[in-house]
Coordinates of C-alpha atoms in Angstrom, one line a residue:
M13 CA 68.5 193.4 190.5
T14 CA 66.4 191.5 188.1
F15 CA 65.4 194.6 185.9
R16 CA 69.3 195.5 185.6
M17 CA 70.0 191.9 184.7
M18 CA 67.3 191.8 182.0
L19 CA 68.6 195.4 180.8
A20 CA 72.2 194.6 180.5
A21 CA 71.3 191.2 178.6
G22 CA 69.0 193.1 176.4
L23 CA 72.0 195.6 176.0
A24 CA 74.5 192.9 175.2
L25 CA 72.1 191.3 172.4
A26 CA 71.6 194.5 171.0
L27 CA 75.3 195.2 170.8
A28 CA 75.9 191.7 169.6
G29 CA 73.8 192.2 166.4
C30 CA 75.9 195.1 165.4
S31 CA 78.7 194.0 163.1
T32 CA 80.4 195.4 160.3
T33 CA 81.4 193.7 156.9
G34 CA 84.6 193.6 155.4
G35 CA 83.4 194.8 151.8
S36 CA 85.3 194.2 148.7
M37 CA 89.0 193.7 148.6
A38 CA 89.2 195.6 145.2
V39 CA 92.3 197.8 145.1
S40 CA 91.3 201.5 144.6
K41 CA 93.4 203.7 142.6
P42 CA 95.4 206.4 144.7
S43 CA 94.0 209.8 145.0
A44 CA 95.8 212.7 143.2
L45 CA 96.7 213.9 146.7
Q46 CA 98.3 210.6 147.6
T47 CA 100.1 210.5 144.2
R48 CA 101.6 213.8 144.6
W49 CA 102.5 213.9 148.2
A50 CA 103.0 210.2 149.6
G51 CA 106.9 209.8 149.9
Q52 CA 107.7 213.7 150.0
S53 CA 109.0 215.6 152.8
A54 CA 106.3 217.2 155.2
G55 CA 108.5 220.0 155.5
V56 CA 108.2 220.9 151.8
F57 CA 104.4 220.7 152.1
F58 CA 104.2 222.8 155.0
A59 CA 106.9 225.4 153.6
K60 CA 104.4 225.6 150.5
F61 CA 101.0 225.5 152.1
G62 CA 101.7 226.9 155.6
P63 CA 101.9 225.2 159.1
P64 CA 99.3 222.6 160.7
I65 CA 96.7 223.6 163.0
N66 CA 97.2 220.3 165.1
D67 CA 99.3 217.4 165.5
E68 CA 98.9 214.2 167.6
D69 CA 101.1 211.1 167.9
V70 CA 99.6 207.9 166.7
G71 CA 101.9 204.9 167.3
G72 CA 105.1 205.7 165.8
D73 CA 103.6 208.2 163.4
T74 CA 102.6 211.9 163.9
V75 CA 99.4 212.8 162.1
Y76 CA 98.8 216.6 161.5
T77 CA 95.8 218.5 160.5
W78 CA 96.4 221.2 157.9
R79 CA 93.4 223.4 156.9
G80 CA 93.8 226.1 154.0
G81 CA 93.0 226.9 150.6
F82 CA 90.3 229.3 151.3
K83 CA 88.4 230.8 148.2
T84 CA 85.1 232.3 147.4
R85 CA 84.2 231.8 143.9
S86 CA 81.0 232.7 141.7
V87 CA 79.6 230.2 139.7
P88 CA 77.2 231.8 136.9
A89 CA 73.8 230.6 136.1
A90 CA 73.5 227.8 133.5
Y91 CA 70.7 228.1 130.8
D92 CA 69.3 225.8 128.2
K93 CA 69.7 226.7 124.4
T94 CA 66.7 227.0 122.3
A95 CA 66.3 225.9 118.8
D96 CA 67.7 229.0 117.2
G97 CA 70.6 229.3 119.5
K98 CA 69.3 231.7 122.1
R99 CA 69.5 231.5 125.8
G100 CA 66.4 229.7 126.9
K101 CA 65.2 228.2 130.3
Q102 CA 67.5 228.7 133.3
I103 CA 68.7 225.3 134.3
R104 CA 70.7 226.1 137.3
P105 CA 70.9 229.4 139.4
A106 CA 74.0 231.3 139.9
R107 CA 75.6 230.4 143.3
T108 CA 78.7 231.6 145.4
D109 CA 81.0 228.7 146.4
Y110 CA 82.9 229.0 149.8
L111 CA 85.9 226.4 149.2
R112 CA 88.4 225.4 151.8
C113 CA 90.5 222.0 152.1
E114 CA 91.2 220.3 155.5
V115 CA 93.5 216.9 155.4
R116 CA 94.8 214.7 157.8
I117 CA 98.6 213.9 157.0
T118 CA 100.5 211.0 158.6
V119 CA 104.2 211.4 158.9
S120 CA 106.7 209.0 159.7
D121 CA 109.5 209.5 162.1
N122 CA 111.7 210.7 159.3
Y123 CA 109.2 213.3 158.5
T124 CA 108.1 211.8 155.4
I125 CA 104.5 211.8 154.3
R126 CA 103.0 208.2 154.4
D127 CA 99.4 209.2 153.8
I128 CA 97.3 212.2 153.2
K129 CA 93.4 212.3 153.4
P130 CA 90.9 214.7 153.0
V131 CA 88.7 215.5 156.1
F132 CA 86.6 218.4 154.4
D133 CA 86.5 218.8 150.8
K134 CA 84.2 220.0 148.0
K135 CA 83.5 218.5 144.5
L136 CA 84.1 220.9 141.7
D137 CA 81.9 221.0 138.8
D138 CA 84.6 219.2 136.6
G139 CA 84.7 216.1 138.8
R140 CA 87.9 216.9 140.7
T141 CA 87.7 218.1 144.4
W142 CA 88.9 221.4 145.7
C143 CA 91.8 219.6 147.8
E144 CA 92.9 217.9 144.8
E145 CA 93.0 221.1 142.6
F146 CA 94.6 223.2 145.3
L147 CA 97.2 220.9 146.8
A148 CA 98.0 218.7 143.9
G149 CA 96.8 220.8 140.9
N150 CA 98.7 220.7 137.8

């Protein structure tokens, strides 16, 4: 019994040391997905990109999981330039990217998108992400 009490006390102390900090209160700029889809009808989104793979009730909202945008693309190798303008040493090998997008869409009771967040995304070479290009592309 004493061992169990000591173990429980040790566990309680270990858990008491765990905490999270609030971080900064700086307001971040909304993502391209948020700007494009917040306030829009979820029906428009699903009509354009296909049905969700999952849904769950969270409070008064419904959270949908959507997956799509599957694409395979080849990225050529990059080479350094020599002084005379010819192709020099290889600085990045060629690769194949397998792209897909998965987002969680929070929808209010009137079927309006309140929030959209990427769950699985890939950063592209130009700084954007695949979900931003595929779902909020220009």
